[in-house]
JSON list of C-alpha atoms in Angstrom, two decimals:
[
{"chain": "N", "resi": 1, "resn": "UNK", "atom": "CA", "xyz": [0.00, 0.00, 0.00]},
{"chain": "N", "resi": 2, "resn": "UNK", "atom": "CA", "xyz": [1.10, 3.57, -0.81]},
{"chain": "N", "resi": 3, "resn": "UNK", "atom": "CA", "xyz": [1.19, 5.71, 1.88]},
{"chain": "N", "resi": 4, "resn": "UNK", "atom": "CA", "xyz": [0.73, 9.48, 0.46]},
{"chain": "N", "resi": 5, "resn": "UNK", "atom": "CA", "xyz": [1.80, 12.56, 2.54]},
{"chain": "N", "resi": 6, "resn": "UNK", "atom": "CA", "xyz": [-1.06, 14.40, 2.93]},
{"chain": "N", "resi": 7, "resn": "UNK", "atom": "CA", "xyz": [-0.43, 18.29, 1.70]},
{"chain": "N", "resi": 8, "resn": "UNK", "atom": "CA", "xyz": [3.00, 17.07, 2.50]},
{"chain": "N", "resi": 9, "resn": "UNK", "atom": "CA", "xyz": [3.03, 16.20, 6.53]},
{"chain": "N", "resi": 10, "resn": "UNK", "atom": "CA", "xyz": [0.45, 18.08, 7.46]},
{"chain": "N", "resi": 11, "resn": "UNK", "atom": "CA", "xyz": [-0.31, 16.85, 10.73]},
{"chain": "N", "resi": 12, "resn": "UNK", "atom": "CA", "xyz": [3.32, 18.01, 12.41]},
{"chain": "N", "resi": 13, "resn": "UNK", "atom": "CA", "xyz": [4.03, 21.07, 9.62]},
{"chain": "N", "resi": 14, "resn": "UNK", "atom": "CA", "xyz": [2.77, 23.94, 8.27]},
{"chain": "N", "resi": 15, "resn": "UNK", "atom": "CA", "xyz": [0.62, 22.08, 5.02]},
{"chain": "N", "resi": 16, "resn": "UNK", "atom": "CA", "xyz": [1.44, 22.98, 1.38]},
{"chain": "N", "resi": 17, "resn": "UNK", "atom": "CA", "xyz": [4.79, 24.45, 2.63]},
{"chain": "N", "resi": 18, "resn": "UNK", "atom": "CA", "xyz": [8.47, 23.81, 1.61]},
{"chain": "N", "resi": 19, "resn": "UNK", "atom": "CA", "xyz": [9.10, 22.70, 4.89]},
{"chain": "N", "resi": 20, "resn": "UNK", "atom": "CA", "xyz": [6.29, 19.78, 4.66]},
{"chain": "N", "resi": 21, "resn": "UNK", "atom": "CA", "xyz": [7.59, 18.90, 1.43]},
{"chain": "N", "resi": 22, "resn": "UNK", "atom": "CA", "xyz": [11.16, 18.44, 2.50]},
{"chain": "N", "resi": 23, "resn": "UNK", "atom": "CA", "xyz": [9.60, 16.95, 5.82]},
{"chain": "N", "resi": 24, "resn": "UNK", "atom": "CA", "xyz": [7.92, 13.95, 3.25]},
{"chain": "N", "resi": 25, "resn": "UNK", "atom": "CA", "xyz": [11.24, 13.61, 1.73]},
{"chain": "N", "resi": 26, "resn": "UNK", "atom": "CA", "xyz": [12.84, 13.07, 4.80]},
{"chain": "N", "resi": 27, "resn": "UNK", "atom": "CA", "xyz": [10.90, 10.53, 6.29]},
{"chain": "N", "resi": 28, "resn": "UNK", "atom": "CA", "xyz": [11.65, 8.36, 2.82]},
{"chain": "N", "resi": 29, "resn": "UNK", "atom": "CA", "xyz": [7.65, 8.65, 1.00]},
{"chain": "N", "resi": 30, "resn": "UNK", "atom": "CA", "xyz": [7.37, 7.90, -2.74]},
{"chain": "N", "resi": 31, "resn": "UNK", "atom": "CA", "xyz": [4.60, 10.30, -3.12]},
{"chain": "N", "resi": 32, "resn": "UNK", "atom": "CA", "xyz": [2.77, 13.40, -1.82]},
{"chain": "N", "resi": 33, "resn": "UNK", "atom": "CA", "xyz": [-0.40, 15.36, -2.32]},
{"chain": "N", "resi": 34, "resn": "UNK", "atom": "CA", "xyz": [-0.54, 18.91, -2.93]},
{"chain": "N", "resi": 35, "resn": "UNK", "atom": "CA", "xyz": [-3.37, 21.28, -3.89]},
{"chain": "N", "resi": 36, "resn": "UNK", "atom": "CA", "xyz": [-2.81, 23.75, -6.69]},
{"chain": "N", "resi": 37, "resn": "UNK", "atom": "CA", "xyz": [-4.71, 26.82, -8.13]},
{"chain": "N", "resi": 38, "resn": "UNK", "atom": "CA", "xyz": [-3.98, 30.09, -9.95]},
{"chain": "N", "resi": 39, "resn": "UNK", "atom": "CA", "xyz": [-2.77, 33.44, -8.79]},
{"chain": "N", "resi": 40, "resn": "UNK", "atom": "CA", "xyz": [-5.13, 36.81, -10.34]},
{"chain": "N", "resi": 41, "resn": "UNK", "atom": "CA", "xyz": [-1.14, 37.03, -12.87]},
{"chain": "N", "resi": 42, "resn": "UNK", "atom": "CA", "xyz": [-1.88, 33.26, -13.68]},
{"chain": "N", "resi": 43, "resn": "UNK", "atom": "CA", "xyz": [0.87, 31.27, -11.81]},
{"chain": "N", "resi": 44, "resn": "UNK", "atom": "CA", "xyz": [-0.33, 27.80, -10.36]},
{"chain": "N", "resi": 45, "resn": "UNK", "atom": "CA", "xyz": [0.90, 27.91, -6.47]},
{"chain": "N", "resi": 46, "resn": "UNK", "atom": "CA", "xyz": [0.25, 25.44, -3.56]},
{"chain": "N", "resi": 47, "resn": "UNK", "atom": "CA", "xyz": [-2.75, 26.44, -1.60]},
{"chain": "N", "resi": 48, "resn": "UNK", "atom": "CA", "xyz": [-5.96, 24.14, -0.29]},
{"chain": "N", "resi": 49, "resn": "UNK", "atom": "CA", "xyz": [-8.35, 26.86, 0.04]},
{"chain": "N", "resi": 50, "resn": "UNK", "atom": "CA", "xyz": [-9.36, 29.61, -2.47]},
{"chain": "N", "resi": 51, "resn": "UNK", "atom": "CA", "xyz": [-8.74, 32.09, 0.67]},
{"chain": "N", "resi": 52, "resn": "UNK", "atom": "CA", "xyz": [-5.46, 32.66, 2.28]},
{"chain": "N", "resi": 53, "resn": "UNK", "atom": "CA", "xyz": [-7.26, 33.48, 5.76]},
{"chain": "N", "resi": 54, "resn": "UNK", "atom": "CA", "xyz": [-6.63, 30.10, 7.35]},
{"chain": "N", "resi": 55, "resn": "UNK", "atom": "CA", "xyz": [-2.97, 29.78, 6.54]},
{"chain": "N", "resi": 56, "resn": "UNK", "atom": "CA", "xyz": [-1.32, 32.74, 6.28]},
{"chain": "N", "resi": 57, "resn": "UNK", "atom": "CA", "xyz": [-1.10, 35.73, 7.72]},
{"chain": "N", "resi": 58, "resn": "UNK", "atom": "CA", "xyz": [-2.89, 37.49, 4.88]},
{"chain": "N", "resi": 59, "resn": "UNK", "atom": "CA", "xyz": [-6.68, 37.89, 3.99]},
{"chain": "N", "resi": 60, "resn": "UNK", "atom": "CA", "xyz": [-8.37, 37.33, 0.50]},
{"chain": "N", "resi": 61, "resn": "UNK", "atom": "CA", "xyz": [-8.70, 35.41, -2.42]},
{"chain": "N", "resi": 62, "resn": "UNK", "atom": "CA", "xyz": [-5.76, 33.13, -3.64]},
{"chain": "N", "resi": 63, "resn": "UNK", "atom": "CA", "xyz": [-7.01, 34.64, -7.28]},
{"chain": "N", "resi": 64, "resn": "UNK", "atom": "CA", "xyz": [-7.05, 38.50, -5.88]},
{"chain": "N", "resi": 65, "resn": "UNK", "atom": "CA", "xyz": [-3.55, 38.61, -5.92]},
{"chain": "N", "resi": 66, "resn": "UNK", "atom": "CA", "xyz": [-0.26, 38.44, -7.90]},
{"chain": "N", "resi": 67, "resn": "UNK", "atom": "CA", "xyz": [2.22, 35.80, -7.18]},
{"chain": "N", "resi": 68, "resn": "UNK", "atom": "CA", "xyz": [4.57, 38.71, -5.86]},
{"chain": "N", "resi": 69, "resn": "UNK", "atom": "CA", "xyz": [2.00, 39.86, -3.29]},
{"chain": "N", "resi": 70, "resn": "UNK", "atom": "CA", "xyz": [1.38, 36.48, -2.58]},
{"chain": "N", "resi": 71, "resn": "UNK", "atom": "CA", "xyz": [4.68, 36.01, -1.81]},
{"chain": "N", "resi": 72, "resn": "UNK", "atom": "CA", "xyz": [4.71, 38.71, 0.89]},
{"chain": "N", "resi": 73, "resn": "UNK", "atom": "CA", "xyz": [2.40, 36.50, 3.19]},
{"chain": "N", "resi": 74, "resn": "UNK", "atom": "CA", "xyz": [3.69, 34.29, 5.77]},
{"chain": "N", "resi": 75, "resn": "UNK", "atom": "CA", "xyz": [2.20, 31.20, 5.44]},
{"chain": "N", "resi": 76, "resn": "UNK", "atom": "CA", "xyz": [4.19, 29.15, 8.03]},
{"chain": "N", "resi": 77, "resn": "UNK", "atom": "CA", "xyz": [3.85, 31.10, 11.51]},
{"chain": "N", "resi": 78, "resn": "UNK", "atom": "CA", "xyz": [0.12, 30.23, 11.49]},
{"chain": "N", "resi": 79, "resn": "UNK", "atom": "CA", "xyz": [1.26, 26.98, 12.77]},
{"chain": "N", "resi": 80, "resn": "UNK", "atom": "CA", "xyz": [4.18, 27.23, 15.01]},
{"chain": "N", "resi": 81, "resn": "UNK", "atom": "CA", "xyz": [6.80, 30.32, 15.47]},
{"chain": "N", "resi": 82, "resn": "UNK", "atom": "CA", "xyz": [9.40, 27.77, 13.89]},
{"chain": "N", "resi": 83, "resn": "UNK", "atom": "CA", "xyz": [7.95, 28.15, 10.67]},
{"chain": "N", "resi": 84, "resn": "UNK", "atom": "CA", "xyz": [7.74, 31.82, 10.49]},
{"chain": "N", "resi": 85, "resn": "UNK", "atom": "CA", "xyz": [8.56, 33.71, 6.96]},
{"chain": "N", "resi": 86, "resn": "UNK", "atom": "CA", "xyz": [7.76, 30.34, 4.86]},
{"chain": "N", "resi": 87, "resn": "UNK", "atom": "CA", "xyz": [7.07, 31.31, 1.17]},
{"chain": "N", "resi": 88, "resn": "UNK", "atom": "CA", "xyz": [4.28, 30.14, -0.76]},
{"chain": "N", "resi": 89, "resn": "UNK", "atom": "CA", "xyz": [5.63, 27.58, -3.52]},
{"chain": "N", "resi": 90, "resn": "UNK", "atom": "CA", "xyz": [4.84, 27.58, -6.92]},
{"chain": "N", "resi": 91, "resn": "UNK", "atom": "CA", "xyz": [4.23, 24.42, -9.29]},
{"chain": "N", "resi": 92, "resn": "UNK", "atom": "CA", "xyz": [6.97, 24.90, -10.84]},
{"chain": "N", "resi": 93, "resn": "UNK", "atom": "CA", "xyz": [9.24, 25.27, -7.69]},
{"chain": "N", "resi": 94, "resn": "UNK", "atom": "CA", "xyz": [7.42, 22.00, -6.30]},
{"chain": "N", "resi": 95, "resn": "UNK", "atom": "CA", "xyz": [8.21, 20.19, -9.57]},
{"chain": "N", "resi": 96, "resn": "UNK", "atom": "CA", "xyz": [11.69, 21.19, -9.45]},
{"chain": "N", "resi": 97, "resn": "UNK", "atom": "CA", "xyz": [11.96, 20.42, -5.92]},
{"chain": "N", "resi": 98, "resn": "UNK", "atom": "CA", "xyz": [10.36, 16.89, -6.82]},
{"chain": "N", "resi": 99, "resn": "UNK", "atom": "CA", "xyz": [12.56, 15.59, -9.84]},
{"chain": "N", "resi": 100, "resn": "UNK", "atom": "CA", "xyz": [15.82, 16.41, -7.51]},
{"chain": "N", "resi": 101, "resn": "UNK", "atom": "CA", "xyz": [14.41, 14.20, -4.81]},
{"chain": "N", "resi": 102, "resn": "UNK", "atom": "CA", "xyz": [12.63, 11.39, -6.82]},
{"chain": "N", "resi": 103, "resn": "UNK", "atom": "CA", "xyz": [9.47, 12.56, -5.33]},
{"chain": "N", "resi": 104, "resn": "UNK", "atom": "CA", "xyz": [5.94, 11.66, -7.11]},
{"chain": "N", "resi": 105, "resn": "UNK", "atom": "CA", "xyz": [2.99, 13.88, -6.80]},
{"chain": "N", "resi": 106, "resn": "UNK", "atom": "CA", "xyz": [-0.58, 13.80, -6.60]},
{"chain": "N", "resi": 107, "resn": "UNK", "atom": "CA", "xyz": [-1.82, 17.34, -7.92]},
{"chain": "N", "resi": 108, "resn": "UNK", "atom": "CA", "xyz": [-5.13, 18.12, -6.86]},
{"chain": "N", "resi": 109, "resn": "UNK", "atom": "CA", "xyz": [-6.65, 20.79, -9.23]},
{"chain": "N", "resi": 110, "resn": "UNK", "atom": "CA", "xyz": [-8.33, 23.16, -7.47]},
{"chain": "N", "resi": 111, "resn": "UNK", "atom": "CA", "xyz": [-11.54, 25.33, -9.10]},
{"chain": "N", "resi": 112, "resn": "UNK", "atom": "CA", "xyz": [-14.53, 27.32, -7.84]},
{"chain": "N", "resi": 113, "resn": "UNK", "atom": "CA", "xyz": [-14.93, 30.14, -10.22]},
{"chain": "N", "resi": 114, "resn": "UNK", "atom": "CA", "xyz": [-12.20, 30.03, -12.17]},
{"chain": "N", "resi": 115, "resn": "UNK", "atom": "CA", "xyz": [-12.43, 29.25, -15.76]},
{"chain": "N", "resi": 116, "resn": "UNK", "atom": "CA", "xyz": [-11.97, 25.35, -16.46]},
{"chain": "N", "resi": 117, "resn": "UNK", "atom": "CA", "xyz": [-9.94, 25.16, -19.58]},
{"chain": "N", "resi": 118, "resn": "UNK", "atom": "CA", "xyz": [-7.73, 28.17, -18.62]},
{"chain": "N", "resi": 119, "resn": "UNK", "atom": "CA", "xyz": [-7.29, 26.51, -15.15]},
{"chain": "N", "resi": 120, "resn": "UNK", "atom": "CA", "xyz": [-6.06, 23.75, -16.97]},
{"chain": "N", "resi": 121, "resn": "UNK", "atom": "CA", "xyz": [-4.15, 25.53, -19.35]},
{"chain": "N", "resi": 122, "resn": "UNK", "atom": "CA", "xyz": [-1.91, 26.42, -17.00]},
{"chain": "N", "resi": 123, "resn": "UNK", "atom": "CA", "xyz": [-0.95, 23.14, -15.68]},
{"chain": "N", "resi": 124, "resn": "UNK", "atom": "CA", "xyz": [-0.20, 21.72, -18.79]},
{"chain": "N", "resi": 125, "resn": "UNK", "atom": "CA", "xyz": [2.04, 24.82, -19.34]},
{"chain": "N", "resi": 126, "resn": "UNK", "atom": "CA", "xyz": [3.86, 23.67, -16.69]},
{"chain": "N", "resi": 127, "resn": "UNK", "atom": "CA", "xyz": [4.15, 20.40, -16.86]},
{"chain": "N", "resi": 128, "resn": "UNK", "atom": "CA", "xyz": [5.85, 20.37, -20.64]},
{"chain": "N", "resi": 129, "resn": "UNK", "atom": "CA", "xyz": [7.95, 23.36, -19.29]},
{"chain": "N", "resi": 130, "resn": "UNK", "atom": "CA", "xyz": [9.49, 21.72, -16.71]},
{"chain": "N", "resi": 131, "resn": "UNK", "atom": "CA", "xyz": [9.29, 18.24, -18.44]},
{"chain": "N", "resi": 132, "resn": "UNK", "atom": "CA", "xyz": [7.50, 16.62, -15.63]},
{"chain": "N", "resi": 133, "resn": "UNK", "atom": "CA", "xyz": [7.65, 12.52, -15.83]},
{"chain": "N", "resi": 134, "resn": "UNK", "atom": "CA", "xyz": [4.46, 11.24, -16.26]},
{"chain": "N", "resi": 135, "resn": "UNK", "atom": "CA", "xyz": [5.21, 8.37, -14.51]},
{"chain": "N", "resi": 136, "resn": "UNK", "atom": "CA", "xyz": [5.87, 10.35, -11.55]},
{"chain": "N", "resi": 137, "resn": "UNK", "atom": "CA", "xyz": [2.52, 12.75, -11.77]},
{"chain": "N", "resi": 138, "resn": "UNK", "atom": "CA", "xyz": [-0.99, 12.00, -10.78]},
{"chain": "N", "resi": 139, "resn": "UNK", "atom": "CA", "xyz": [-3.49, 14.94, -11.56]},
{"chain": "N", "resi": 140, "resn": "UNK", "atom": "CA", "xyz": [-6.69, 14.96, -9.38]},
{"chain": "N", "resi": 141, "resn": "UNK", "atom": "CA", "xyz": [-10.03, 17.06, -8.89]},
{"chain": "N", "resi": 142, "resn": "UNK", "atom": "CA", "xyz": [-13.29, 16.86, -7.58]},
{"chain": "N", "resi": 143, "resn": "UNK", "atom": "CA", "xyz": [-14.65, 18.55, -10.35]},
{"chain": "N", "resi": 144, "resn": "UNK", "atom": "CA", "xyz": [-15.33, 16.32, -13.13]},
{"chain": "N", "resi": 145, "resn": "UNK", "atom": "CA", "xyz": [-15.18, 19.43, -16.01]},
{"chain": "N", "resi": 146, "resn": "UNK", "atom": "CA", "xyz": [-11.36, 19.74, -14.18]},
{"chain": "N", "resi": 147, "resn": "UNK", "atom": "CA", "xyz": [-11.11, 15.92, -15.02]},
{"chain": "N", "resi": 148, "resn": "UNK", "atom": "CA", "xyz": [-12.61, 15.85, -18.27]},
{"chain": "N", "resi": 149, "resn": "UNK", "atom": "CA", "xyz": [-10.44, 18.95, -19.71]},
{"chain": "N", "resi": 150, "resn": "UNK", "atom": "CA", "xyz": [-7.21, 17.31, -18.53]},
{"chain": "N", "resi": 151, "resn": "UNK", "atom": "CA", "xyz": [-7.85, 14.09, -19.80]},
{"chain": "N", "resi": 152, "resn": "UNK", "atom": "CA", "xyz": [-8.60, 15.95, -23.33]},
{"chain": "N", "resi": 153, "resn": "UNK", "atom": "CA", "xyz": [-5.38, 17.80, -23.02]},
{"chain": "N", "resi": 154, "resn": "UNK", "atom": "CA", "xyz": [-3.17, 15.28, -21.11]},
{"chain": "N", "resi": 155, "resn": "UNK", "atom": "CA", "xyz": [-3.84, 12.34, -22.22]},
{"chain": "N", "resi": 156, "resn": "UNK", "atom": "CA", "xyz": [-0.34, 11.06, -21.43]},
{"chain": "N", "resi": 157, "resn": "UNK", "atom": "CA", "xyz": [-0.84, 11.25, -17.72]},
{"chain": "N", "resi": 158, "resn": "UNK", "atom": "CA", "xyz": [-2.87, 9.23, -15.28]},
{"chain": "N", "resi": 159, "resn": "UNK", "atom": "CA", "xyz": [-5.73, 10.89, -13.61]},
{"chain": "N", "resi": 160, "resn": "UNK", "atom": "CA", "xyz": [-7.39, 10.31, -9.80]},
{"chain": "N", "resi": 161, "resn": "UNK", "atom": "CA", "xyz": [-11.26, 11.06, -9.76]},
{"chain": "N", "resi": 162, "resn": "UNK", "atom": "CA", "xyz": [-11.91, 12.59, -6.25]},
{"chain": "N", "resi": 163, "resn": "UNK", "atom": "CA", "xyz": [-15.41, 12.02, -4.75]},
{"chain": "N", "resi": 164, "resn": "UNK", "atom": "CA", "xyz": [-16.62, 12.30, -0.80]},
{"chain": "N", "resi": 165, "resn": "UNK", "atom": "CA", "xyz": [-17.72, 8.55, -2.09]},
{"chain": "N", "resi": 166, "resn": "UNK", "atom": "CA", "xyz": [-18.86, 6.11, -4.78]},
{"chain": "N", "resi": 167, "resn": "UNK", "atom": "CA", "xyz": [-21.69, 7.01, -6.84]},
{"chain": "N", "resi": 168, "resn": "UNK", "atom": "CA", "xyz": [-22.76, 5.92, -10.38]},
{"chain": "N", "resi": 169, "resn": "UNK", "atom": "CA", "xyz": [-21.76, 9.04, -11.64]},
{"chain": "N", "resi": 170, "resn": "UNK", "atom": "CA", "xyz": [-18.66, 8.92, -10.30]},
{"chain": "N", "resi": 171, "resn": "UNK", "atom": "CA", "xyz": [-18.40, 5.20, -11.63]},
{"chain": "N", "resi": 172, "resn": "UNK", "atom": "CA", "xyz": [-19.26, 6.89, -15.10]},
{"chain": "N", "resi": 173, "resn": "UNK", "atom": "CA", "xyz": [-16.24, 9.45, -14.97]},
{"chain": "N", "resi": 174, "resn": "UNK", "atom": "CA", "xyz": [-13.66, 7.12, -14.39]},
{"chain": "N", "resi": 175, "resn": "UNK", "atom": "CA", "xyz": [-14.56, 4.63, -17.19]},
{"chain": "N", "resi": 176, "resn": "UNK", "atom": "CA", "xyz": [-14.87, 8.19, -19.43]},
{"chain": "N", "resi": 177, "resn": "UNK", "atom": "CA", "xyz": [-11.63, 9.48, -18.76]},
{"chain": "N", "resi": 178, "resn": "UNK", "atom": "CA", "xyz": [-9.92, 5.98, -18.08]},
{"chain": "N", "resi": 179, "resn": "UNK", "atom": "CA", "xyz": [-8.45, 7.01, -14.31]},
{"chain": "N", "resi": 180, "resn": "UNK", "atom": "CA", "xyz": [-5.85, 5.04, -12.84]},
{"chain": "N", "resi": 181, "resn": "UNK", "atom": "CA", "xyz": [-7.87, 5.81, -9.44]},
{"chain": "N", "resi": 182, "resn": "UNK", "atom": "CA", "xyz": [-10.88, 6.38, -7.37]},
{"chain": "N", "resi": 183, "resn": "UNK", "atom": "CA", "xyz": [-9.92, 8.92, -4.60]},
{"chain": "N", "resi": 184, "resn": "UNK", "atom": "CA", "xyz": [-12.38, 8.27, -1.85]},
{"chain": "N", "resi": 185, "resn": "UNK", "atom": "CA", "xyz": [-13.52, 9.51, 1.83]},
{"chain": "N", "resi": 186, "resn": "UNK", "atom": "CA", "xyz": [-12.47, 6.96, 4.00]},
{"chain": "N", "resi": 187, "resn": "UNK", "atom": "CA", "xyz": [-14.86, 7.47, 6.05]},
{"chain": "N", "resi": 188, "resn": "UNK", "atom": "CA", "xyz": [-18.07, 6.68, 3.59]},
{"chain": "N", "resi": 189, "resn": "UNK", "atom": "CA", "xyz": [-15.97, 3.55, 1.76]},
{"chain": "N", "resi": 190, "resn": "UNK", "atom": "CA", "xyz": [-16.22, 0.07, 2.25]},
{"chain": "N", "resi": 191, "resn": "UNK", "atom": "CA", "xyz": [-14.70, -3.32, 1.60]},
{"chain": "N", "resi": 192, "resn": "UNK", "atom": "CA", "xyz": [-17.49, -4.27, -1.19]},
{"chain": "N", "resi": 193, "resn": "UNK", "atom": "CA", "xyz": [-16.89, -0.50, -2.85]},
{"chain": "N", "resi": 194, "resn": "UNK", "atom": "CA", "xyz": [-12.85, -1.35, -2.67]},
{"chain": "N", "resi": 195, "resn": "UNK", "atom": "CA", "xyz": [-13.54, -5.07, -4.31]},
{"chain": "N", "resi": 196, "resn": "UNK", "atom": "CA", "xyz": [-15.88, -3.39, -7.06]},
{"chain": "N", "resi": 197, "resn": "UNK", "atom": "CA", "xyz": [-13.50, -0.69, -8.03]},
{"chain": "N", "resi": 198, "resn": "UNK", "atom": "CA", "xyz": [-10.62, -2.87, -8.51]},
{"chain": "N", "resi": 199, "resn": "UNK", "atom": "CA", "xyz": [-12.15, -5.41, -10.15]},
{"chain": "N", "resi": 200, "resn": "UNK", "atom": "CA", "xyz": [-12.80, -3.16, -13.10]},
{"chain": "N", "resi": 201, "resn": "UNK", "atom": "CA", "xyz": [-9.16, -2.29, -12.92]},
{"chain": "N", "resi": 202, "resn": "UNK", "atom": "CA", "xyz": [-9.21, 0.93, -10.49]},
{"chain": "N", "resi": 203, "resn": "UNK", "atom": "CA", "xyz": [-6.77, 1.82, -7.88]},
{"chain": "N", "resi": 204, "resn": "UNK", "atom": "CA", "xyz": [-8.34, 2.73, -4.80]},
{"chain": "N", "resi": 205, "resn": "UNK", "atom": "CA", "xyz": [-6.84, 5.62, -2.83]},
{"chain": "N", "resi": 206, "resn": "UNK", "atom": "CA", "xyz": [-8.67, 7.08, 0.68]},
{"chain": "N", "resi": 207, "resn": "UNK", "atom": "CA", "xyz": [-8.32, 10.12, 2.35]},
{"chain": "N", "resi": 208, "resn": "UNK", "atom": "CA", "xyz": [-7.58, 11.20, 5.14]},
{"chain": "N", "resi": 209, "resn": "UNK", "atom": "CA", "xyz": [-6.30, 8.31, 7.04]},
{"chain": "N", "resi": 210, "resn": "UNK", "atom": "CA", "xyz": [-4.81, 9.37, 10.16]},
{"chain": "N", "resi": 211, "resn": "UNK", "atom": "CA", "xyz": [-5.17, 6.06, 12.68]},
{"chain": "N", "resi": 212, "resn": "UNK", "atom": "CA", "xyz": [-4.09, 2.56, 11.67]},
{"chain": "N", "resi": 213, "resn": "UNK", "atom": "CA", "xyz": [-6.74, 0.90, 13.35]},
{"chain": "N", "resi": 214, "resn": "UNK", "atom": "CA", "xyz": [-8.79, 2.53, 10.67]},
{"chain": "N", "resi": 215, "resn": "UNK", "atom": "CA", "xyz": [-7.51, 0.57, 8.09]},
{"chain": "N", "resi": 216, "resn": "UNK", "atom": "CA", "xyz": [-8.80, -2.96, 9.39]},
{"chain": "N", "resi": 217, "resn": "UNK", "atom": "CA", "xyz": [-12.05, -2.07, 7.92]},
{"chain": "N", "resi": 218, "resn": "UNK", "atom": "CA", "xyz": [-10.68, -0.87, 4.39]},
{"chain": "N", "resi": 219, "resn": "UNK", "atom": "CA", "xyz": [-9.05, -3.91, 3.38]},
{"chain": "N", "resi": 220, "resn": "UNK", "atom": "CA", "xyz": [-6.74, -3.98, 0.25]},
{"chain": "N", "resi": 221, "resn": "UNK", "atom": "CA", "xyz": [-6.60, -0.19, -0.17]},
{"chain": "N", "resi": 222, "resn": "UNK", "atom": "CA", "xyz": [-4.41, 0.55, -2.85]},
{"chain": "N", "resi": 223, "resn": "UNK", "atom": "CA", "xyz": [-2.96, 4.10, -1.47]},
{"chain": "N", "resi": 224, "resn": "UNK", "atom": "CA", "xyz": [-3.86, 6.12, 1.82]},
{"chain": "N", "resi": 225, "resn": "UNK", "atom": "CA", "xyz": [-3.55, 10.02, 2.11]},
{"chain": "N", "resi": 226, "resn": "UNK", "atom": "CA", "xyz": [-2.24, 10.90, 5.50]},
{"chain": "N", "resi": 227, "resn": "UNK", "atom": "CA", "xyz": [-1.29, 14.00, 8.17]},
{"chain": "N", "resi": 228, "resn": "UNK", "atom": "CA", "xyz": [0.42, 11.39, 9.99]},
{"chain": "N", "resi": 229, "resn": "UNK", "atom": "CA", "xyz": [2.36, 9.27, 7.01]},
{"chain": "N", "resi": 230, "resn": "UNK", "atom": "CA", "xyz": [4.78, 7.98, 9.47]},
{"chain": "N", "resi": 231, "resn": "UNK", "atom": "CA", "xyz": [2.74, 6.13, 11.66]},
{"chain": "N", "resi": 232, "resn": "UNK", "atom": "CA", "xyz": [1.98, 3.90, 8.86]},
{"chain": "N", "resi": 233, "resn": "UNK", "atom": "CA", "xyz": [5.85, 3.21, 8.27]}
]
């Protein structure tokens, strides 16, 4: 089972930071999941929510500001004084961080009102610039326009459908766009939703999985997203 560092190690750093990236690599994981969206200039930066509020010391939209002004927010002290002054990262910086540690990725795209195919745009734009290995990328969304346009645009590179659980729909999407996985709350999945999944050839990867114990009931998961990766090590 693949154990996935949730928004790096986001249960003992700040998430989405440097620091919880290099924290991942560190503790020896093959992959981590990140969240990415676009700055009001158009740079893709790691950020969960479309506000800056929770994790920074700065107020507003993600989208309502330039990735300069961005970059004047500290978005570590939030979470312990150790952390002060941490930068938000960029794809690209994240990438390049990635291919010098052998790192793999899950990206989640992020989208409210942003514009899908511009959205999406952008992270093929980065991908070809900084020659990302497809082998080493998974691209994820809950929104299945996100999933649709990057399968159209990406064909080359394996996609994760996100859902709070299985539904037919869902079940619909992932046989459209041929995902690799099923991304699922662990919390509303079961052993016969697991065995149906895979038997039609999908991965199944749940989120977020923070006790062991947990995982007695969700047997033969395929990947885990965690806070807490190393308590599954």
């Amino acid at each position: 089972m693949i154990i996935v560092g949730h928004r790096g190690i986001a249960g003992r750093f700040p998430e989405n930071t440097k620091a919880s990236i290099l924290a991942a690599i560190e503790l020896g994981l093959e992959w981590v999941e990140v969240d990415i969206q676009p700055t009001k200039d158009g740079e893709l930066v790691v950020c969960h929510d479309h506000k800056i509020d929770r994790c920074s010391n700065g107020k507003g939209r993600v989208d309502s500001f330039t990735l300069d002004q961005l970059r004047e927010f500290d978005f570590g002290g939030w979470f312990s004084p150790e952390f002060k002054s941490e930068s938000i990262v960029t794809l690209g910086e994240l990438l390049s961080l990635a291919k010098a540690h052998h790192l793999k990725l899950n990206l989640e795209v992020k989208i409210d009102q942003h514009n899908v195919q511009q959205v999406c745009g952008l992270v093929k734009d980065c991908l070809l610039k900084h020659n990302a290995n497809r082998d080493d990328i998974v691209l994820s969304s809950f929104s299945p326009d996100i999933i649709r346009e990057l399968h159209s645009i990406l064909p080359e590179y394996d996609l994760g459908v996100l859902s709070d659980r299985l539904t037919s729909k869902v079940k619909q999407l992932l046989d459209e766009v041929s995902a690799i996985s099923c991304n699922l709350n662990y919390l509303r999945t079961n052993k016969k939703h697991i065995e149906l999944l895979q038997a039609d050839g999908y991965q199944v990867w749940c989120y977020t999985v923070n006790n062991p114990n947990r995982l007695k009931y969700l047997p033969g998961l395929d990947a885990i997203f965690s806070d807490y990766p190393e308590r599954f090590l």
